[in-house]
Amino acid sequence: MRSIIVGNWKMNPTQKEVRPLAEGVAKGLSDQATFHDVVICPPFVFLSAVGEVCHGGTLQLGAQNVCSEPNGAYTGEISTEMLVDAGCEYVIIGHSERRQLMGESNSDVNLKMAACFKYGLCPIVCVGETLSERQDKKTLNVIRKQLQSLSGLKECSSNCIVAYEPIWAIGTGTVATPDQAQEVHHFIRSEWGSITGSHAVKEMRIIYGGSVKPGNIDEIMEMRDIDGVLVGGASLDVSDFLRIIHYKEKVNG
Ligand code: PGA
């Protein structure tokens, strides 16, 4: 399966930093062949600037959020159609920062997924447990409930990505061990299979996010059920992000 590396710039960088950052990544991609998808998700206001850098190259464009409504009186919102027009192929949905800080619910996430499928955007849907849930050994139950509440998953084809992002690992420098991540990824794959009743789940990509850095990418990508990564902080540094993109390929592919 083709793996995917996604850079989530969050509410960074500044206007003058955008082009050097995107161009540095694009140049690093053309210098060395990559055999996986590489996506940058900048803030909305920088989509067109990054889109110009991506144009015609191997770098792809994604957004960090989307509105489930198609158009109309929704001040401050951006629709799926607008994202597609801006050149986006992916959008992150239900990131824990949006769930925790902006009150985004599973029902919002489901509506957003449906809007993505309608316009051919690939949603990157985030799930993950808190530190206390992990300490109480509730991780797999929490993940099962999150997946079951995503009725949108039933309708999805292979054009959907699930990102496992343990909340305790996001922006903290504490990364899940490869074994911890593999356990949850394997679980997500089998749960996703039972939810969709589809064998196609083998082709669906499940990516890991939470303090991915140049120093841990190789061991993370060694894991059988990890098909890529969602990178926050380290995607804001050209050389760190390029090192992550050019991770050491799995020996058995
Ligand atoms: P981080 O963020 O790499 O800075 O931990 C990951 C994410 O939130 O997607």
PDB file of C-alpha atoms and ligand atoms in Angstrom:
ATOM      1  CA  MET A   1       0.000   0.000   0.000  1.00  0.00           C
ATOM      2  CA  ARG A   2       1.167   3.523  -0.780  1.00  0.00           C
ATOM      3  CA  SER A   3       2.058   5.296   2.442  1.00  0.00           C
ATOM      4  CA  ILE A   4       1.317   8.950   3.145  1.00  0.00           C
ATOM      5  CA  ILE A   5       3.122  11.676   5.091  1.00  0.00           C
ATOM      6  CA  VAL A   6       0.924  14.627   6.086  1.00  0.00           C
ATOM      7  CA  GLY A   7       2.239  17.913   7.504  1.00  0.00           C
ATOM      8  CA  ASN A   8      -0.270  19.734   9.706  1.00  0.00           C
ATOM      9  CA  TRP A   9       0.983  23.296  10.078  1.00  0.00           C
ATOM     10  CA  LYS A  10      -1.834  24.130  12.555  1.00  0.00           C
ATOM     11  CA  MET A  11      -2.009  27.920  13.207  1.00  0.00           C
ATOM     12  CA  ASN A  12       1.502  28.493  11.849  1.00  0.00           C
ATOM     13  CA  PRO A  13       3.593  29.905  10.092  1.00  0.00           C
ATOM     14  CA  THR A  14       3.640  33.639   9.162  1.00  0.00           C
ATOM     15  CA  GLN A  15       3.069  34.987   5.647  1.00  0.00           C
ATOM     16  CA  LYS A  16       6.790  35.491   4.954  1.00  0.00           C
ATOM     17  CA  GLU A  17       7.684  31.979   6.138  1.00  0.00           C
ATOM     18  CA  VAL A  18       5.123  30.157   3.990  1.00  0.00           C
ATOM     19  CA  ARG A  19       6.848  30.117   0.602  1.00  0.00           C
ATOM     20  CA  PRO A  20      10.365  29.207   1.791  1.00  0.00           C
ATOM     21  CA  LEU A  21       8.872  26.381   3.833  1.00  0.00           C
ATOM     22  CA  ALA A  22       6.697  24.962   1.049  1.00  0.00           C
ATOM     23  CA  GLU A  23       9.376  25.474  -1.609  1.00  0.00           C
ATOM     24  CA  GLY A  24      12.011  23.820   0.565  1.00  0.00           C
ATOM     25  CA  VAL A  25       9.845  20.724   0.915  1.00  0.00           C
ATOM     26  CA  ALA A  26       8.949  20.686  -2.803  1.00  0.00           C
ATOM     27  CA  LYS A  27      12.625  20.970  -3.771  1.00  0.00           C
ATOM     28  CA  GLY A  28      13.596  18.190  -1.372  1.00  0.00           C
ATOM     29  CA  LEU A  29      10.971  15.984  -2.971  1.00  0.00           C
ATOM     30  CA  SER A  30      12.222  16.566  -6.476  1.00  0.00           C
ATOM     31  CA  ASP A  31      15.856  15.974  -5.463  1.00  0.00           C
ATOM     32  CA  GLN A  32      15.142  12.497  -4.205  1.00  0.00           C
ATOM     33  CA  ALA A  33      12.453  10.115  -5.446  1.00  0.00           C
ATOM     34  CA  THR A  34       9.660   9.348  -2.994  1.00  0.00           C
ATOM     35  CA  PHE A  35       7.311   6.454  -3.329  1.00  0.00           C
ATOM     36  CA  HIS A  36       4.577   7.746  -1.105  1.00  0.00           C
ATOM     37  CA  ASP A  37       2.121  10.641  -0.950  1.00  0.00           C
ATOM     38  CA  VAL A  38       3.262  13.858   0.713  1.00  0.00           C
ATOM     39  CA  VAL A  39       0.643  16.394   1.783  1.00  0.00           C
ATOM     40  CA  ILE A  40       0.863  19.834   3.396  1.00  0.00           C
ATOM     41  CA  CYS A  41      -2.133  21.215   5.313  1.00  0.00           C
ATOM     42  CA  PRO A  42      -1.575  24.959   5.785  1.00  0.00           C
ATOM     43  CA  PRO A  43      -4.035  27.435   7.316  1.00  0.00           C
ATOM     44  CA  PHE A  44      -6.859  28.380   4.903  1.00  0.00           C
ATOM     45  CA  VAL A  45      -5.345  31.792   4.060  1.00  0.00           C
ATOM     46  CA  PHE A  46      -2.176  30.151   2.744  1.00  0.00           C
ATOM     47  CA  LEU A  47      -3.834  27.409   0.662  1.00  0.00           C
ATOM     48  CA  SER A  48      -3.402  29.244  -2.619  1.00  0.00           C
ATOM     49  CA  ALA A  49       0.245  30.195  -1.928  1.00  0.00           C
ATOM     50  CA  VAL A  50       1.123  26.589  -1.054  1.00  0.00           C
ATOM     51  CA  GLY A  51      -1.067  25.374  -3.941  1.00  0.00           C
ATOM     52  CA  GLU A  52       1.101  27.361  -6.377  1.00  0.00           C
ATOM     53  CA  VAL A  53       4.190  25.590  -5.032  1.00  0.00           C
ATOM     54  CA  CYS A  54       2.475  22.177  -5.228  1.00  0.00           C
ATOM     55  CA  HIS A  55       1.188  22.753  -8.736  1.00  0.00           C
ATOM     56  CA  GLY A  56       2.182  19.958 -11.075  1.00  0.00           C
ATOM     57  CA  GLY A  57       4.610  18.466  -8.555  1.00  0.00           C
ATOM     58  CA  THR A  58       4.538  15.537  -6.188  1.00  0.00           C
ATOM     59  CA  LEU A  59       3.488  17.628  -3.205  1.00  0.00           C
ATOM     60  CA  GLN A  60      -0.251  17.564  -2.488  1.00  0.00           C
ATOM     61  CA  LEU A  61      -2.504  20.031  -0.700  1.00  0.00           C
ATOM     62  CA  GLY A  62      -4.842  19.494   2.245  1.00  0.00           C
ATOM     63  CA  ALA A  63      -6.865  21.642   4.661  1.00  0.00           C
ATOM     64  CA  GLN A  64      -7.154  21.470   8.451  1.00  0.00           C
ATOM     65  CA  ASN A  65     -10.937  21.719   8.678  1.00  0.00           C
ATOM     66  CA  VAL A  66     -14.072  22.131   6.569  1.00  0.00           C
ATOM     67  CA  CYS A  67     -17.721  23.112   7.005  1.00  0.00           C
ATOM     68  CA  SER A  68     -20.319  20.408   6.369  1.00  0.00           C
ATOM     69  CA  GLU A  69     -22.736  22.881   4.753  1.00  0.00           C
ATOM     70  CA  PRO A  70     -22.388  23.414   1.000  1.00  0.00           C
ATOM     71  CA  ASN A  71     -22.764  27.225   0.986  1.00  0.00           C
ATOM     72  CA  GLY A  72     -24.764  30.083   2.448  1.00  0.00           C
ATOM     73  CA  ALA A  73     -24.921  32.172   5.602  1.00  0.00           C
ATOM     74  CA  TYR A  74     -22.164  30.511   7.653  1.00  0.00           C
ATOM     75  CA  THR A  75     -19.869  33.381   8.554  1.00  0.00           C
ATOM     76  CA  GLY A  76     -16.247  32.349   8.881  1.00  0.00           C
ATOM     77  CA  GLU A  77     -16.716  28.880   7.377  1.00  0.00           C
ATOM     78  CA  ILE A  78     -15.135  27.248   4.300  1.00  0.00           C
ATOM     79  CA  SER A  79     -16.943  24.615   2.190  1.00  0.00           C
ATOM     80  CA  THR A  80     -15.685  21.397   0.616  1.00  0.00           C
ATOM     81  CA  GLU A  81     -16.300  22.847  -2.849  1.00  0.00           C
ATOM     82  CA  MET A  82     -14.091  25.841  -1.995  1.00  0.00           C
ATOM     83  CA  LEU A  83     -11.338  23.503  -0.823  1.00  0.00           C
ATOM     84  CA  VAL A  84     -11.541  21.465  -4.014  1.00  0.00           C
ATOM     85  CA  ASP A  85     -11.426  24.677  -6.066  1.00  0.00           C
ATOM     86  CA  ALA A  86      -8.343  25.725  -4.095  1.00  0.00           C
ATOM     87  CA  GLY A  87      -6.642  22.474  -5.141  1.00  0.00           C
ATOM     88  CA  CYS A  88      -7.102  20.435  -1.956  1.00  0.00           C
ATOM     89  CA  GLU A  89      -7.282  16.663  -2.142  1.00  0.00           C
ATOM     90  CA  TYR A  90      -7.372  15.996   1.610  1.00  0.00           C
ATOM     91  CA  VAL A  91      -8.849  17.539   4.738  1.00  0.00           C
ATOM     92  CA  ILE A  92      -8.166  16.754   8.410  1.00  0.00           C
ATOM     93  CA  ILE A  93     -11.419  16.168  10.305  1.00  0.00           C
ATOM     94  CA  GLY A  94     -12.077  15.826  14.020  1.00  0.00           C
ATOM     95  CA  HIS A  95      -8.551  16.641  15.189  1.00  0.00           C
ATOM     96  CA  SER A  96      -8.458  16.443  18.999  1.00  0.00           C
ATOM     97  CA  GLU A  97      -7.616  20.158  19.180  1.00  0.00           C
ATOM     98  CA  ARG A  98     -10.881  20.931  17.364  1.00  0.00           C
ATOM     99  CA  ARG A  99     -12.820  18.457  19.500  1.00  0.00           C
ATOM    100  CA  GLN A 100     -11.373  19.768  22.768  1.00  0.00           C
ATOM    101  CA  LEU A 101     -10.980  23.483  22.039  1.00  0.00           C
ATOM    102  CA  MET A 102     -13.826  24.131  19.570  1.00  0.00           C
ATOM    103  CA  GLY A 103     -16.360  21.597  20.877  1.00  0.00           C
ATOM    104  CA  GLU A 104     -16.483  19.576  17.657  1.00  0.00           C
ATOM    105  CA  SER A 105     -18.656  16.478  18.150  1.00  0.00           C
ATOM    106  CA  ASN A 106     -18.852  13.084  16.446  1.00  0.00           C
ATOM    107  CA  SER A 107     -22.019  14.237  14.758  1.00  0.00           C
ATOM    108  CA  ASP A 108     -20.128  17.243  13.284  1.00  0.00           C
ATOM    109  CA  VAL A 109     -17.410  14.866  12.138  1.00  0.00           C
ATOM    110  CA  ASN A 110     -19.960  12.588  10.441  1.00  0.00           C
ATOM    111  CA  LEU A 111     -21.541  15.497   8.566  1.00  0.00           C
ATOM    112  CA  LYS A 112     -18.134  16.726   7.459  1.00  0.00           C
ATOM    113  CA  MET A 113     -17.194  13.255   6.218  1.00  0.00           C
ATOM    114  CA  ALA A 114     -20.393  13.081   4.165  1.00  0.00           C
ATOM    115  CA  ALA A 115     -19.618  16.488   2.622  1.00  0.00           C
ATOM    116  CA  CYS A 116     -16.106  15.262   1.729  1.00  0.00           C
ATOM    117  CA  PHE A 117     -17.381  12.101   0.021  1.00  0.00           C
ATOM    118  CA  LYS A 118     -19.818  14.184  -2.019  1.00  0.00           C
ATOM    119  CA  TYR A 119     -17.036  16.343  -3.435  1.00  0.00           C
ATOM    120  CA  GLY A 120     -14.332  13.701  -3.721  1.00  0.00           C
ATOM    121  CA  LEU A 121     -12.143  15.081  -0.934  1.00  0.00           C
ATOM    122  CA  CYS A 122     -10.288  12.491   1.117  1.00  0.00           C
ATOM    123  CA  PRO A 123     -11.025  12.989   4.845  1.00  0.00           C
ATOM    124  CA  ILE A 124      -8.266  12.278   7.360  1.00  0.00           C
ATOM    125  CA  VAL A 125     -10.383  11.416  10.401  1.00  0.00           C
ATOM    126  CA  CYS A 126      -8.645  11.612  13.786  1.00  0.00           C
ATOM    127  CA  VAL A 127      -9.275   9.336  16.773  1.00  0.00           C
ATOM    128  CA  GLY A 128      -7.321   8.857  19.992  1.00  0.00           C
ATOM    129  CA  GLU A 129      -7.457   8.434  23.747  1.00  0.00           C
ATOM    130  CA  THR A 130      -6.479  10.753  26.617  1.00  0.00           C
ATOM    131  CA  LEU A 131      -3.655   9.950  29.028  1.00  0.00           C
ATOM    132  CA  SER A 132      -6.038   8.951  31.823  1.00  0.00           C
ATOM    133  CA  GLU A 133      -7.953   6.647  29.472  1.00  0.00           C
ATOM    134  CA  ARG A 134      -4.670   4.939  28.551  1.00  0.00           C
ATOM    135  CA  GLN A 135      -3.591   4.693  32.190  1.00  0.00           C
ATOM    136  CA  ASP A 136      -6.971   3.126  33.027  1.00  0.00           C
ATOM    137  CA  LYS A 137      -6.386   0.594  30.203  1.00  0.00           C
ATOM    138  CA  LYS A 138      -9.435   1.870  28.318  1.00  0.00           C
ATOM    139  CA  THR A 139      -7.624   2.713  25.067  1.00  0.00           C
ATOM    140  CA  LEU A 140      -9.141   0.051  22.821  1.00  0.00           C
ATOM    141  CA  ASN A 141     -12.649   0.585  24.202  1.00  0.00           C
ATOM    142  CA  VAL A 142     -12.394   4.319  23.629  1.00  0.00           C
ATOM    143  CA  ILE A 143     -11.163   3.805  20.071  1.00  0.00           C
ATOM    144  CA  ARG A 144     -13.945   1.268  19.379  1.00  0.00           C
ATOM    145  CA  LYS A 145     -16.587   3.734  20.580  1.00  0.00           C
ATOM    146  CA  GLN A 146     -15.109   6.533  18.507  1.00  0.00           C
ATOM    147  CA  LEU A 147     -15.079   4.387  15.372  1.00  0.00           C
ATOM    148  CA  GLN A 148     -18.607   3.068  15.978  1.00  0.00           C
ATOM    149  CA  SER A 149     -19.932   6.597  16.405  1.00  0.00           C
ATOM    150  CA  LEU A 150     -18.506   7.531  13.001  1.00  0.00           C
ATOM    151  CA  SER A 151     -21.377   6.326  10.883  1.00  0.00           C
ATOM    152  CA  GLY A 152     -19.695   8.086   7.948  1.00  0.00           C
ATOM    153  CA  LEU A 153     -17.113   5.311   7.946  1.00  0.00           C
ATOM    154  CA  LYS A 154     -19.797   2.912   6.703  1.00  0.00           C
ATOM    155  CA  GLU A 155     -20.159   4.895   3.510  1.00  0.00           C
ATOM    156  CA  CYS A 156     -16.521   5.354   2.788  1.00  0.00           C
ATOM    157  CA  SER A 157     -14.591   3.753   0.019  1.00  0.00           C
ATOM    158  CA  SER A 158     -10.847   3.514   0.172  1.00  0.00           C
ATOM    159  CA  ASN A 159     -10.796   7.310  -0.202  1.00  0.00           C
ATOM    160  CA  CYS A 160     -10.669   7.857   3.541  1.00  0.00           C
ATOM    161  CA  ILE A 161      -7.812   7.844   6.039  1.00  0.00           C
ATOM    162  CA  VAL A 162      -8.031   7.257   9.793  1.00  0.00           C
ATOM    163  CA  ALA A 163      -5.358   8.959  11.907  1.00  0.00           C
ATOM    164  CA  TYR A 164      -4.609   7.444  15.313  1.00  0.00           C
ATOM    165  CA  GLU A 165      -3.494  10.373  17.437  1.00  0.00           C
ATOM    166  CA  PRO A 166      -3.142   9.580  21.143  1.00  0.00           C
ATOM    167  CA  ILE A 167      -3.956  12.934  22.753  1.00  0.00           C
ATOM    168  CA  TRP A 168      -1.169  12.549  25.313  1.00  0.00           C
ATOM    169  CA  ALA A 169       1.403  12.366  22.491  1.00  0.00           C
ATOM    170  CA  ILE A 170       0.330  15.455  20.535  1.00  0.00           C
ATOM    171  CA  GLY A 171       2.802  18.318  20.863  1.00  0.00           C
ATOM    172  CA  THR A 172       4.209  16.842  24.071  1.00  0.00           C
ATOM    173  CA  GLY A 173       7.395  15.226  22.801  1.00  0.00           C
ATOM    174  CA  THR A 174       6.124  11.925  24.239  1.00  0.00           C
ATOM    175  CA  VAL A 175       5.638   9.571  21.344  1.00  0.00           C
ATOM    176  CA  ALA A 176       3.705   6.292  21.551  1.00  0.00           C
ATOM    177  CA  THR A 177       6.113   3.382  21.328  1.00  0.00           C
ATOM    178  CA  PRO A 178       5.986   1.596  17.977  1.00  0.00           C
ATOM    179  CA  ASP A 179       4.361  -1.393  19.722  1.00  0.00           C
ATOM    180  CA  GLN A 180       1.697   0.759  21.393  1.00  0.00           C
ATOM    181  CA  ALA A 181       0.876   2.391  18.052  1.00  0.00           C
ATOM    182  CA  GLN A 182       0.912  -0.920  16.164  1.00  0.00           C
ATOM    183  CA  GLU A 183      -1.514  -2.471  18.659  1.00  0.00           C
ATOM    184  CA  VAL A 184      -4.048   0.322  18.141  1.00  0.00           C
ATOM    185  CA  HIS A 185      -3.566   0.442  14.365  1.00  0.00           C
ATOM    186  CA  HIS A 186      -4.163  -3.278  14.078  1.00  0.00           C
ATOM    187  CA  PHE A 187      -7.282  -2.895  16.230  1.00  0.00           C
ATOM    188  CA  ILE A 188      -8.556   0.015  14.089  1.00  0.00           C
ATOM    189  CA  ARG A 189      -8.081  -2.042  10.926  1.00  0.00           C
ATOM    190  CA  SER A 190     -10.102  -4.956  12.241  1.00  0.00           C
ATOM    191  CA  GLU A 191     -12.839  -2.721  13.748  1.00  0.00           C
ATOM    192  CA  TRP A 192     -13.035  -0.714  10.543  1.00  0.00           C
ATOM    193  CA  GLY A 193     -13.425  -3.972   8.646  1.00  0.00           C
ATOM    194  CA  SER A 194     -16.366  -5.025  10.801  1.00  0.00           C
ATOM    195  CA  ILE A 195     -17.997  -1.587  10.579  1.00  0.00           C
ATOM    196  CA  THR A 196     -17.772  -1.418   6.783  1.00  0.00           C
ATOM    197  CA  GLY A 197     -18.094  -5.183   6.290  1.00  0.00           C
ATOM    198  CA  SER A 198     -15.516  -4.751   3.597  1.00  0.00           C
ATOM    199  CA  HIS A 199     -12.354  -6.562   2.609  1.00  0.00           C
ATOM    200  CA  ALA A 200     -11.232  -3.269   1.084  1.00  0.00           C
ATOM    201  CA  VAL A 201     -10.188  -2.277   4.603  1.00  0.00           C
ATOM    202  CA  LYS A 202      -6.827  -3.870   3.855  1.00  0.00           C
ATOM    203  CA  GLU A 203      -6.332  -1.043   1.351  1.00  0.00           C
ATOM    204  CA  MET A 204      -7.417   1.711   3.722  1.00  0.00           C
ATOM    205  CA  ARG A 205      -4.669   3.803   5.190  1.00  0.00           C
ATOM    206  CA  ILE A 206      -4.261   4.233   8.947  1.00  0.00           C
ATOM    207  CA  ILE A 207      -1.696   6.814   9.948  1.00  0.00           C
ATOM    208  CA  TYR A 208      -0.073   7.705  13.278  1.00  0.00           C
ATOM    209  CA  GLY A 209       0.226  11.209  14.747  1.00  0.00           C
ATOM    210  CA  GLY A 210       1.764  12.556  17.950  1.00  0.00           C
ATOM    211  CA  SER A 211       5.344  13.886  18.320  1.00  0.00           C
ATOM    212  CA  VAL A 212       6.645  12.261  15.123  1.00  0.00           C
ATOM    213  CA  LYS A 213      10.238  13.441  14.639  1.00  0.00           C
ATOM    214  CA  PRO A 214      13.284  12.563  12.498  1.00  0.00           C
ATOM    215  CA  GLY A 215      14.564  10.449  15.412  1.00  0.00           C
ATOM    216  CA  ASN A 216      11.521   8.168  15.679  1.00  0.00           C
ATOM    217  CA  ILE A 217      10.078   8.021  12.141  1.00  0.00           C
ATOM    218  CA  ASP A 218      12.039   4.952  11.006  1.00  0.00           C
ATOM    219  CA  GLU A 219      10.853   2.730  13.864  1.00  0.00           C
ATOM    220  CA  ILE A 220       7.263   3.986  13.558  1.00  0.00           C
ATOM    221  CA  MET A 221       7.133   3.237   9.834  1.00  0.00           C
ATOM    222  CA  GLU A 222       8.581  -0.234  10.441  1.00  0.00           C
ATOM    223  CA  MET A 223       5.250  -1.269  11.986  1.00  0.00           C
ATOM    224  CA  ARG A 224       3.041  -3.439   9.826  1.00  0.00           C
ATOM    225  CA  ASP A 225      -0.255  -1.556  10.240  1.00  0.00           C
ATOM    226  CA  ILE A 226       1.167   1.967  10.127  1.00  0.00           C
ATOM    227  CA  ASP A 227       0.645   3.400   6.658  1.00  0.00           C
ATOM    228  CA  GLY A 228       1.935   6.892   7.235  1.00  0.00           C
ATOM    229  CA  VAL A 229       2.144   9.755   9.711  1.00  0.00           C
ATOM    230  CA  LEU A 230       0.446  13.033  10.578  1.00  0.00           C
ATOM    231  CA  VAL A 231       3.176  15.463  11.608  1.00  0.00           C
ATOM    232  CA  GLY A 232       2.596  18.724  13.495  1.00  0.00           C
ATOM    233  CA  GLY A 233       5.619  20.555  14.932  1.00  0.00           C
ATOM    234  CA  ALA A 234       8.281  18.801  12.842  1.00  0.00           C
ATOM    235  CA  SER A 235       6.509  19.738   9.584  1.00  0.00           C
ATOM    236  CA  LEU A 236       7.419  23.392  10.235  1.00  0.00           C
ATOM    237  CA  ASP A 237      11.122  22.694   9.729  1.00  0.00           C
ATOM    238  CA  VAL A 238      12.192  21.857   6.158  1.00  0.00           C
ATOM    239  CA  SER A 239      15.054  19.526   7.033  1.00  0.00           C
ATOM    240  CA  ASP A 240      13.119  17.720   9.792  1.00  0.00           C
ATOM    241  CA  PHE A 241      10.112  17.229   7.534  1.00  0.00           C
ATOM    242  CA  LEU A 242      12.266  16.031   4.629  1.00  0.00           C
ATOM    243  CA  ARG A 243      14.011  13.539   6.893  1.00  0.00           C
ATOM    244  CA  ILE A 244      10.591  12.246   7.946  1.00  0.00           C
ATOM    245  CA  ILE A 245       9.443  12.046   4.308  1.00  0.00           C
ATOM    246  CA  HIS A 246      12.572  10.128   3.374  1.00  0.00           C
ATOM    247  CA  TYR A 247      12.166   7.582   6.157  1.00  0.00           C
ATOM    248  CA  LYS A 248      13.905   4.259   5.869  1.00  0.00           C
ATOM    249  CA  GLU A 249      11.563   2.030   3.840  1.00  0.00           C
ATOM    250  CA  LYS A 250      10.313  -1.199   5.415  1.00  0.00           C
ATOM    251  CA  VAL A 251      12.602  -4.060   4.514  1.00  0.00           C
ATOM    252  CA  ASN A 252       9.678  -6.142   3.251  1.00  0.00           C
ATOM    253  CA  GLY A 253       7.951  -3.228   1.618  1.00  0.00           C
TER     254      GLY A 253
HETATM  255  P1  PGA B   1       2.749  16.996  16.812  1.00  0.00           P
HETATM  256  O1  PGA B   1       1.238  17.178  16.290  1.00  0.00           O
HETATM  257  O2  PGA B   1       3.504  16.267  15.725  1.00  0.00           O
HETATM  258  O3  PGA B   1       3.247  18.393  17.008  1.00  0.00           O
HETATM  259  O4  PGA B   1       2.674  16.211  18.079  1.00  0.00           O
HETATM  260  C1  PGA B   1       0.577  16.140  15.611  1.00  0.00           C
HETATM  261  C2  PGA B   1      -0.841  16.528  15.267  1.00  0.00           C
HETATM  262  O5  PGA B   1      -1.490  17.161  16.098  1.00  0.00           O
HETATM  263  O6  PGA B   1      -1.352  16.236  14.175  1.00  0.00           O
END
